[in-house]
Amino acid sequence: MTELGDVVRGRRSTRMFLRDKAVPRELLDEAVSLAMRAPSNSNIQPWRIFITSGPRRDRLVEALLEEASVELPVTTGLPEAFLPLRRDLGALVYGSMGIRRHDAEARRMAQLRNWEFFRAPVGAVVCMHRDLGPVDSLGVGMFLQTLVLALTERGLGTCVQVSIAAYPETLREQLDIPDELTVLCGLAIGYPDPTFPGNYLAVPRNPVENNVVFLDS
């Protein structure tokens, strides 16, 4: 059994998958079953996830790309003060792919891969009931983190994708997602493409003291 610390440190946001290498259903079942152990407020288990592959996944990707190809959506969702952090990450991600800062067309093509789940054979959409609030979204986050780590432990790559939520009506139509569910994000699942340099990007983290306060006296 892999040590938990190794799994956490080994997780990466995979941005290119082996499209033709199928993900065994039993690995998905195992990972989801583990993620269902995540804690939640009053044990309401607020997460809802729609996992798609095969022809259904392909039809979804086709519909998403049709919309995104017309005009890329604005998906920042961040206050102005936090935007420099996004720009810093973008520089790292595009730099790892060898895309120059002012190469607008190359950046656009890289962005479009978001809506094909970075070519992953399995795509998922994570939702929560519209009447629930921030406390319950914590439970969804813990479920999602547990799922991602369980998939990592089984040799699979993942990428949590806020961009997928930019087209909720397309997702509802293609995956039969009920109106009472709010679409939160997407999740790409598959085997990482070992030839893609962006898959080896190690994104830095803050020193612990930047985010954590210990109060001892």
Short mmCIF file of N, CA and C in Angstrom, two decimals, residues 15-162:
data_model
loop_
_atom_site.label_atom_id
_atom_site.label_comp_id
_atom_site.label_asym_id
_atom_site.label_seq_id
_atom_site.Cartn_x
_atom_site.Cartn_y
_atom_site.Cartn_z
N ARG A 15 -2.72 17.55 -17.65
CA ARG A 15 -3.32 18.37 -18.71
C ARG A 15 -3.17 17.76 -20.09
N MET A 16 -2.84 16.47 -20.12
CA MET A 16 -2.90 15.71 -21.37
C MET A 16 -2.92 14.23 -20.99
N PHE A 17 -3.93 13.53 -21.52
CA PHE A 17 -4.13 12.12 -21.18
C PHE A 17 -3.93 11.24 -22.41
N LEU A 18 -3.79 9.96 -22.17
CA LEU A 18 -3.76 8.96 -23.24
C LEU A 18 -5.20 8.65 -23.61
N ARG A 19 -5.68 9.25 -24.68
CA ARG A 19 -7.09 9.16 -25.06
C ARG A 19 -7.56 7.74 -25.27
N ASP A 20 -6.71 6.87 -25.79
CA ASP A 20 -7.13 5.52 -26.17
C ASP A 20 -6.81 4.47 -25.11
N LYS A 21 -6.34 4.89 -23.94
CA LYS A 21 -6.08 3.92 -22.87
C LYS A 21 -7.24 3.97 -21.90
N ALA A 22 -8.08 2.96 -21.94
CA ALA A 22 -9.31 2.95 -21.16
C ALA A 22 -9.02 2.83 -19.66
N VAL A 23 -9.90 3.40 -18.86
CA VAL A 23 -9.82 3.30 -17.41
C VAL A 23 -10.70 2.15 -16.95
N PRO A 24 -10.14 1.13 -16.30
CA PRO A 24 -10.97 0.00 -15.84
C PRO A 24 -12.07 0.47 -14.89
N ARG A 25 -13.27 0.00 -15.10
CA ARG A 25 -14.41 0.41 -14.28
C ARG A 25 -14.18 0.07 -12.80
N GLU A 26 -13.49 -1.04 -12.54
CA GLU A 26 -13.31 -1.42 -11.14
C GLU A 26 -12.47 -0.41 -10.37
N LEU A 27 -11.53 0.26 -11.06
CA LEU A 27 -10.73 1.29 -10.39
C LEU A 27 -11.60 2.50 -10.05
N LEU A 28 -12.49 2.87 -10.96
CA LEU A 28 -13.42 3.96 -10.67
C LEU A 28 -14.33 3.61 -9.50
N ASP A 29 -14.84 2.38 -9.49
CA ASP A 29 -15.73 1.94 -8.41
C ASP A 29 -15.02 1.98 -7.07
N GLU A 30 -13.77 1.50 -7.04
CA GLU A 30 -13.01 1.50 -5.80
C GLU A 30 -12.79 2.92 -5.29
N ALA A 31 -12.38 3.80 -6.19
CA ALA A 31 -12.07 5.18 -5.79
C ALA A 31 -13.32 5.91 -5.31
N VAL A 32 -14.43 5.75 -6.02
CA VAL A 32 -15.67 6.41 -5.61
C VAL A 32 -16.14 5.88 -4.27
N SER A 33 -16.02 4.59 -4.05
CA SER A 33 -16.44 4.00 -2.77
C SER A 33 -15.64 4.57 -1.61
N LEU A 34 -14.35 4.77 -1.83
CA LEU A 34 -13.53 5.39 -0.79
C LEU A 34 -13.94 6.84 -0.57
N ALA A 35 -14.17 7.57 -1.64
CA ALA A 35 -14.54 8.98 -1.52
C ALA A 35 -15.86 9.15 -0.79
N MET A 36 -16.74 8.18 -0.89
CA MET A 36 -18.02 8.25 -0.18
C MET A 36 -17.86 8.25 1.34
N ARG A 37 -16.65 7.94 1.82
CA ARG A 37 -16.38 7.97 3.27
C ARG A 37 -16.07 9.38 3.75
N ALA A 38 -16.06 10.35 2.86
CA ALA A 38 -15.75 11.73 3.25
C ALA A 38 -16.79 12.25 4.24
N PRO A 39 -16.35 13.11 5.19
CA PRO A 39 -17.31 13.68 6.14
C PRO A 39 -18.17 14.76 5.50
N SER A 40 -19.35 14.97 6.08
CA SER A 40 -20.23 16.03 5.61
C SER A 40 -21.16 16.47 6.74
N ASN A 41 -21.64 17.69 6.65
CA ASN A 41 -22.54 18.25 7.65
C ASN A 41 -23.79 17.37 7.79
N SER A 42 -24.03 16.89 9.02
CA SER A 42 -25.20 16.05 9.32
C SER A 42 -25.29 14.81 8.44
N ASN A 43 -24.15 14.40 7.88
CA ASN A 43 -24.07 13.22 7.02
C ASN A 43 -25.05 13.29 5.84
N ILE A 44 -25.25 14.50 5.29
CA ILE A 44 -26.18 14.60 4.15
C ILE A 44 -25.51 14.18 2.84
N GLN A 45 -24.16 14.03 2.86
CA GLN A 45 -23.44 13.57 1.67
C GLN A 45 -23.89 14.38 0.44
N PRO A 46 -23.56 15.67 0.42
CA PRO A 46 -24.14 16.58 -0.57
C PRO A 46 -23.62 16.43 -1.99
N TRP A 47 -22.56 15.65 -2.17
CA TRP A 47 -21.97 15.53 -3.51
C TRP A 47 -22.85 14.71 -4.44
N ARG A 48 -22.89 15.15 -5.66
CA ARG A 48 -23.50 14.38 -6.75
C ARG A 48 -22.51 14.44 -7.91
N ILE A 49 -22.21 13.31 -8.49
CA ILE A 49 -21.20 13.28 -9.56
C ILE A 49 -21.71 12.45 -10.72
N PHE A 50 -21.52 12.97 -11.91
CA PHE A 50 -21.93 12.30 -13.14
C PHE A 50 -20.66 11.95 -13.91
N ILE A 51 -20.41 10.66 -14.09
CA ILE A 51 -19.18 10.17 -14.70
C ILE A 51 -19.50 9.61 -16.08
N THR A 52 -18.80 10.09 -17.09
CA THR A 52 -19.14 9.70 -18.46
C THR A 52 -17.91 9.24 -19.22
N SER A 53 -18.11 8.29 -20.11
CA SER A 53 -17.04 7.78 -20.97
C SER A 53 -17.68 7.27 -22.26
N GLY A 54 -16.85 6.80 -23.17
CA GLY A 54 -17.38 6.24 -24.41
C GLY A 54 -18.11 7.26 -25.26
N PRO A 55 -19.11 6.82 -26.02
CA PRO A 55 -19.84 7.73 -26.93
C PRO A 55 -20.50 8.90 -26.21
N ARG A 56 -20.97 8.67 -24.99
CA ARG A 56 -21.64 9.76 -24.25
C ARG A 56 -20.63 10.87 -23.94
N ARG A 57 -19.46 10.47 -23.54
CA ARG A 57 -18.39 11.45 -23.28
C ARG A 57 -18.05 12.20 -24.56
N ASP A 58 -17.97 11.50 -25.67
CA ASP A 58 -17.61 12.13 -26.95
C ASP A 58 -18.66 13.15 -27.39
N ARG A 59 -19.93 12.83 -27.19
CA ARG A 59 -20.99 13.77 -27.56
C ARG A 59 -20.94 15.02 -26.68
N LEU A 60 -20.64 14.82 -25.40
CA LEU A 60 -20.51 15.96 -24.50
C LEU A 60 -19.36 16.86 -24.93
N VAL A 61 -18.21 16.28 -25.22
CA VAL A 61 -17.05 17.06 -25.65
C VAL A 61 -17.35 17.83 -26.93
N GLU A 62 -18.02 17.18 -27.87
CA GLU A 62 -18.36 17.85 -29.12
C GLU A 62 -19.24 19.07 -28.87
N ALA A 63 -20.21 18.92 -27.97
CA ALA A 63 -21.11 20.03 -27.66
C ALA A 63 -20.39 21.16 -26.94
N LEU A 64 -19.50 20.81 -26.00
CA LEU A 64 -18.75 21.83 -25.28
C LEU A 64 -17.79 22.59 -26.20
N LEU A 65 -17.10 21.87 -27.06
CA LEU A 65 -16.16 22.51 -27.98
C LEU A 65 -16.89 23.41 -28.98
N GLU A 66 -18.08 23.03 -29.36
CA GLU A 66 -18.85 23.85 -30.29
C GLU A 66 -19.12 25.23 -29.67
N GLU A 67 -19.43 25.24 -28.36
CA GLU A 67 -19.67 26.52 -27.70
C GLU A 67 -18.38 27.28 -27.46
N ALA A 68 -17.37 26.59 -26.94
CA ALA A 68 -16.13 27.26 -26.59
C ALA A 68 -15.39 27.79 -27.81
N SER A 69 -15.57 27.14 -28.96
CA SER A 69 -14.87 27.57 -30.17
C SER A 69 -15.40 28.89 -30.70
N VAL A 70 -16.64 29.22 -30.38
CA VAL A 70 -17.21 30.49 -30.80
C VAL A 70 -16.63 31.63 -30.00
N GLU A 71 -16.60 31.46 -28.69
CA GLU A 71 -16.04 32.48 -27.80
C GLU A 71 -15.71 31.83 -26.47
N LEU A 72 -14.45 31.98 -26.04
CA LEU A 72 -14.06 31.41 -24.76
C LEU A 72 -14.78 32.15 -23.64
N PRO A 73 -15.31 31.41 -22.66
CA PRO A 73 -16.06 32.06 -21.58
C PRO A 73 -15.12 32.77 -20.60
N VAL A 74 -15.68 33.72 -19.89
CA VAL A 74 -14.94 34.37 -18.80
C VAL A 74 -15.15 33.53 -17.55
N THR A 75 -14.08 32.92 -17.06
CA THR A 75 -14.23 31.97 -15.95
C THR A 75 -13.39 32.36 -14.74
N THR A 76 -12.99 33.63 -14.64
CA THR A 76 -12.09 34.00 -13.56
C THR A 76 -12.70 33.71 -12.20
N GLY A 77 -13.86 34.30 -11.91
CA GLY A 77 -14.50 34.06 -10.62
C GLY A 77 -13.66 34.48 -9.45
N LEU A 78 -12.68 35.33 -9.67
CA LEU A 78 -11.77 35.75 -8.61
C LEU A 78 -11.81 37.26 -8.42
N PRO A 79 -11.74 37.73 -7.16
CA PRO A 79 -11.60 39.17 -6.94
C PRO A 79 -10.28 39.67 -7.52
N GLU A 80 -10.25 40.95 -7.83
CA GLU A 80 -9.09 41.56 -8.47
C GLU A 80 -7.79 41.29 -7.72
N ALA A 81 -7.85 41.30 -6.39
CA ALA A 81 -6.64 41.14 -5.58
C ALA A 81 -5.97 39.78 -5.78
N PHE A 82 -6.75 38.79 -6.23
CA PHE A 82 -6.22 37.44 -6.38
C PHE A 82 -5.81 37.11 -7.81
N LEU A 83 -6.11 37.97 -8.74
CA LEU A 83 -5.82 37.69 -10.14
C LEU A 83 -4.33 37.51 -10.44
N PRO A 84 -3.42 38.24 -9.76
CA PRO A 84 -2.00 37.99 -10.02
C PRO A 84 -1.58 36.54 -9.78
N LEU A 85 -2.21 35.88 -8.83
CA LEU A 85 -1.89 34.47 -8.57
C LEU A 85 -2.29 33.60 -9.76
N ARG A 86 -3.44 33.94 -10.35
CA ARG A 86 -3.86 33.20 -11.54
C ARG A 86 -2.90 33.43 -12.70
N ARG A 87 -2.45 34.67 -12.86
CA ARG A 87 -1.51 34.96 -13.94
C ARG A 87 -0.19 34.23 -13.73
N ASP A 88 0.25 34.17 -12.48
CA ASP A 88 1.49 33.45 -12.17
C ASP A 88 1.36 31.98 -12.54
N LEU A 89 0.23 31.38 -12.19
CA LEU A 89 0.02 29.97 -12.52
C LEU A 89 -0.04 29.79 -14.03
N GLY A 90 -0.74 30.70 -14.73
CA GLY A 90 -0.82 30.60 -16.18
C GLY A 90 0.55 30.64 -16.83
N ALA A 91 1.43 31.49 -16.31
CA ALA A 91 2.79 31.57 -16.86
C ALA A 91 3.52 30.25 -16.67
N LEU A 92 3.32 29.61 -15.51
CA LEU A 92 3.97 28.32 -15.27
C LEU A 92 3.40 27.24 -16.20
N VAL A 93 2.08 27.19 -16.31
CA VAL A 93 1.44 26.14 -17.10
C VAL A 93 1.80 26.28 -18.57
N TYR A 94 1.61 27.47 -19.13
CA TYR A 94 1.91 27.66 -20.55
C TYR A 94 3.40 27.53 -20.82
N GLY A 95 4.20 28.00 -19.87
CA GLY A 95 5.65 27.86 -20.03
C GLY A 95 6.07 26.40 -20.10
N SER A 96 5.43 25.55 -19.27
CA SER A 96 5.78 24.12 -19.29
C SER A 96 5.42 23.47 -20.61
N MET A 97 4.47 24.08 -21.33
CA MET A 97 4.07 23.55 -22.64
C MET A 97 4.88 24.18 -23.78
N GLY A 98 5.76 25.10 -23.44
CA GLY A 98 6.55 25.76 -24.47
C GLY A 98 5.78 26.83 -25.23
N ILE A 99 4.70 27.33 -24.63
CA ILE A 99 3.89 28.36 -25.29
C ILE A 99 4.35 29.73 -24.82
N ARG A 100 4.71 30.59 -25.76
CA ARG A 100 5.18 31.92 -25.42
C ARG A 100 4.04 32.81 -24.96
N ARG A 101 4.38 33.81 -24.17
CA ARG A 101 3.39 34.68 -23.54
C ARG A 101 2.46 35.35 -24.55
N HIS A 102 2.99 35.78 -25.67
CA HIS A 102 2.19 36.55 -26.62
C HIS A 102 1.68 35.71 -27.80
N ASP A 103 1.80 34.38 -27.69
CA ASP A 103 1.30 33.50 -28.75
C ASP A 103 -0.18 33.21 -28.48
N ALA A 104 -1.03 34.14 -28.90
CA ALA A 104 -2.45 34.06 -28.58
C ALA A 104 -3.13 32.81 -29.14
N GLU A 105 -2.75 32.41 -30.35
CA GLU A 105 -3.40 31.25 -30.97
C GLU A 105 -3.02 29.96 -30.25
N ALA A 106 -1.76 29.83 -29.88
CA ALA A 106 -1.34 28.64 -29.14
C ALA A 106 -2.02 28.57 -27.78
N ARG A 107 -2.19 29.71 -27.15
CA ARG A 107 -2.88 29.74 -25.86
C ARG A 107 -4.36 29.36 -26.03
N ARG A 108 -4.97 29.85 -27.09
CA ARG A 108 -6.37 29.52 -27.34
C ARG A 108 -6.56 28.02 -27.56
N MET A 109 -5.67 27.42 -28.33
CA MET A 109 -5.77 25.99 -28.58
C MET A 109 -5.56 25.19 -27.30
N ALA A 110 -4.64 25.66 -26.46
CA ALA A 110 -4.42 24.99 -25.18
C ALA A 110 -5.64 25.13 -24.28
N GLN A 111 -6.25 26.30 -24.29
CA GLN A 111 -7.45 26.52 -23.49
C GLN A 111 -8.60 25.61 -23.93
N LEU A 112 -8.74 25.43 -25.22
CA LEU A 112 -9.84 24.60 -25.73
C LEU A 112 -9.75 23.16 -25.24
N ARG A 113 -8.56 22.71 -24.91
CA ARG A 113 -8.42 21.34 -24.40
C ARG A 113 -9.16 21.14 -23.08
N ASN A 114 -9.44 22.26 -22.38
CA ASN A 114 -10.23 22.15 -21.15
C ASN A 114 -11.55 21.46 -21.42
N TRP A 115 -12.18 21.83 -22.55
CA TRP A 115 -13.54 21.35 -22.80
C TRP A 115 -13.57 20.01 -23.54
N GLU A 116 -12.42 19.40 -23.69
CA GLU A 116 -12.38 17.99 -24.10
C GLU A 116 -11.74 17.16 -23.00
N PHE A 117 -11.80 17.69 -21.76
CA PHE A 117 -11.26 17.00 -20.59
C PHE A 117 -9.79 16.63 -20.82
N PHE A 118 -9.07 17.50 -21.53
CA PHE A 118 -7.66 17.27 -21.84
C PHE A 118 -7.46 15.89 -22.49
N ARG A 119 -8.47 15.49 -23.27
CA ARG A 119 -8.48 14.23 -24.00
C ARG A 119 -8.55 12.99 -23.10
N ALA A 120 -8.93 13.18 -21.86
CA ALA A 120 -9.10 12.03 -20.96
C ALA A 120 -10.28 11.18 -21.42
N PRO A 121 -10.17 9.85 -21.31
CA PRO A 121 -11.29 8.99 -21.73
C PRO A 121 -12.48 9.03 -20.79
N VAL A 122 -12.27 9.55 -19.58
CA VAL A 122 -13.36 9.66 -18.60
C VAL A 122 -13.47 11.11 -18.15
N GLY A 123 -14.68 11.63 -18.21
CA GLY A 123 -14.96 12.97 -17.71
C GLY A 123 -16.03 12.89 -16.64
N ALA A 124 -15.95 13.76 -15.65
CA ALA A 124 -16.96 13.78 -14.59
C ALA A 124 -17.39 15.21 -14.33
N VAL A 125 -18.61 15.35 -13.85
CA VAL A 125 -19.14 16.66 -13.48
C VAL A 125 -19.64 16.56 -12.04
N VAL A 126 -19.14 17.46 -11.20
CA VAL A 126 -19.45 17.44 -9.77
C VAL A 126 -20.52 18.50 -9.48
N CYS A 127 -21.55 18.11 -8.76
CA CYS A 127 -22.69 19.00 -8.50
C CYS A 127 -23.08 18.96 -7.02
N MET A 128 -23.96 19.90 -6.65
CA MET A 128 -24.51 19.98 -5.30
C MET A 128 -25.91 20.57 -5.40
N HIS A 129 -26.80 20.17 -4.52
CA HIS A 129 -28.17 20.70 -4.55
C HIS A 129 -28.15 22.22 -4.41
N ARG A 130 -28.98 22.89 -5.19
CA ARG A 130 -28.95 24.36 -5.24
C ARG A 130 -29.35 25.00 -3.93
N ASP A 131 -30.07 24.30 -3.05
CA ASP A 131 -30.50 24.88 -1.78
C ASP A 131 -29.45 24.80 -0.69
N LEU A 132 -28.36 24.11 -0.95
CA LEU A 132 -27.29 23.98 0.04
C LEU A 132 -26.32 25.14 -0.08
N GLY A 133 -25.52 25.34 0.98
CA GLY A 133 -24.66 26.52 1.03
C GLY A 133 -23.20 26.20 1.25
N PRO A 134 -22.42 27.21 1.68
CA PRO A 134 -20.96 27.06 1.81
C PRO A 134 -20.53 25.91 2.72
N VAL A 135 -21.24 25.72 3.83
CA VAL A 135 -20.85 24.63 4.74
C VAL A 135 -20.92 23.29 4.02
N ASP A 136 -21.95 23.10 3.23
CA ASP A 136 -22.12 21.82 2.53
C ASP A 136 -21.15 21.68 1.36
N SER A 137 -20.74 22.81 0.79
CA SER A 137 -19.73 22.73 -0.27
C SER A 137 -18.40 22.22 0.28
N LEU A 138 -18.16 22.42 1.59
CA LEU A 138 -16.96 21.83 2.20
C LEU A 138 -17.01 20.31 2.10
N GLY A 139 -18.19 19.75 2.32
CA GLY A 139 -18.33 18.30 2.20
C GLY A 139 -18.06 17.82 0.80
N VAL A 140 -18.55 18.58 -0.21
CA VAL A 140 -18.28 18.21 -1.60
C VAL A 140 -16.78 18.27 -1.87
N GLY A 141 -16.11 19.30 -1.33
CA GLY A 141 -14.67 19.42 -1.52
C GLY A 141 -13.90 18.26 -0.91
N MET A 142 -14.33 17.83 0.27
CA MET A 142 -13.64 16.69 0.91
C MET A 142 -13.87 15.40 0.13
N PHE A 143 -15.08 15.24 -0.40
CA PHE A 143 -15.34 14.09 -1.27
C PHE A 143 -14.44 14.13 -2.50
N LEU A 144 -14.34 15.29 -3.13
CA LEU A 144 -13.57 15.41 -4.36
C LEU A 144 -12.08 15.17 -4.09
N GLN A 145 -11.56 15.73 -3.01
CA GLN A 145 -10.15 15.50 -2.69
C GLN A 145 -9.88 14.03 -2.41
N THR A 146 -10.77 13.38 -1.68
CA THR A 146 -10.59 11.96 -1.40
C THR A 146 -10.63 11.15 -2.70
N LEU A 147 -11.54 11.51 -3.59
CA LEU A 147 -11.64 10.82 -4.88
C LEU A 147 -10.36 10.99 -5.68
N VAL A 148 -9.87 12.21 -5.76
CA VAL A 148 -8.65 12.48 -6.53
C VAL A 148 -7.47 11.69 -5.97
N LEU A 149 -7.34 11.65 -4.66
CA LEU A 149 -6.22 10.92 -4.06
C LEU A 149 -6.38 9.41 -4.26
N ALA A 150 -7.61 8.91 -4.18
CA ALA A 150 -7.82 7.48 -4.41
C ALA A 150 -7.49 7.11 -5.86
N LEU A 151 -7.81 7.97 -6.80
CA LEU A 151 -7.47 7.73 -8.20
C LEU A 151 -5.96 7.79 -8.41
N THR A 152 -5.32 8.77 -7.75
CA THR A 152 -3.86 8.88 -7.84
C THR A 152 -3.19 7.61 -7.33
N GLU A 153 -3.67 7.09 -6.21
CA GLU A 153 -3.11 5.88 -5.63
C GLU A 153 -3.20 4.71 -6.61
N ARG A 154 -4.19 4.72 -7.48
CA ARG A 154 -4.39 3.64 -8.44
C ARG A 154 -3.72 3.90 -9.78
N GLY A 155 -2.83 4.87 -9.80
CA GLY A 155 -2.03 5.12 -10.99
C GLY A 155 -2.71 5.98 -12.04
N LEU A 156 -3.82 6.62 -11.69
CA LEU A 156 -4.55 7.45 -12.64
C LEU A 156 -4.23 8.93 -12.43
N GLY A 157 -4.33 9.69 -13.51
CA GLY A 157 -4.17 11.13 -13.44
C GLY A 157 -5.54 11.79 -13.37
N THR A 158 -5.56 13.00 -12.83
CA THR A 158 -6.80 13.76 -12.73
C THR A 158 -6.53 15.24 -12.95
N CYS A 159 -7.57 15.98 -13.27
CA CYS A 159 -7.50 17.44 -13.27
C CYS A 159 -8.87 17.98 -12.90
N VAL A 160 -8.93 18.70 -11.80
CA VAL A 160 -10.16 19.36 -11.40
C VAL A 160 -10.31 20.61 -12.26
N GLN A 161 -11.49 20.78 -12.89
CA GLN A 161 -11.67 21.80 -13.92
C GLN A 161 -12.86 22.71 -13.63
N VAL A 162 -12.57 23.93 -13.19
CA VAL A 162 -13.62 24.92 -13.01
C VAL A 162 -14.21 25.31 -14.36
#
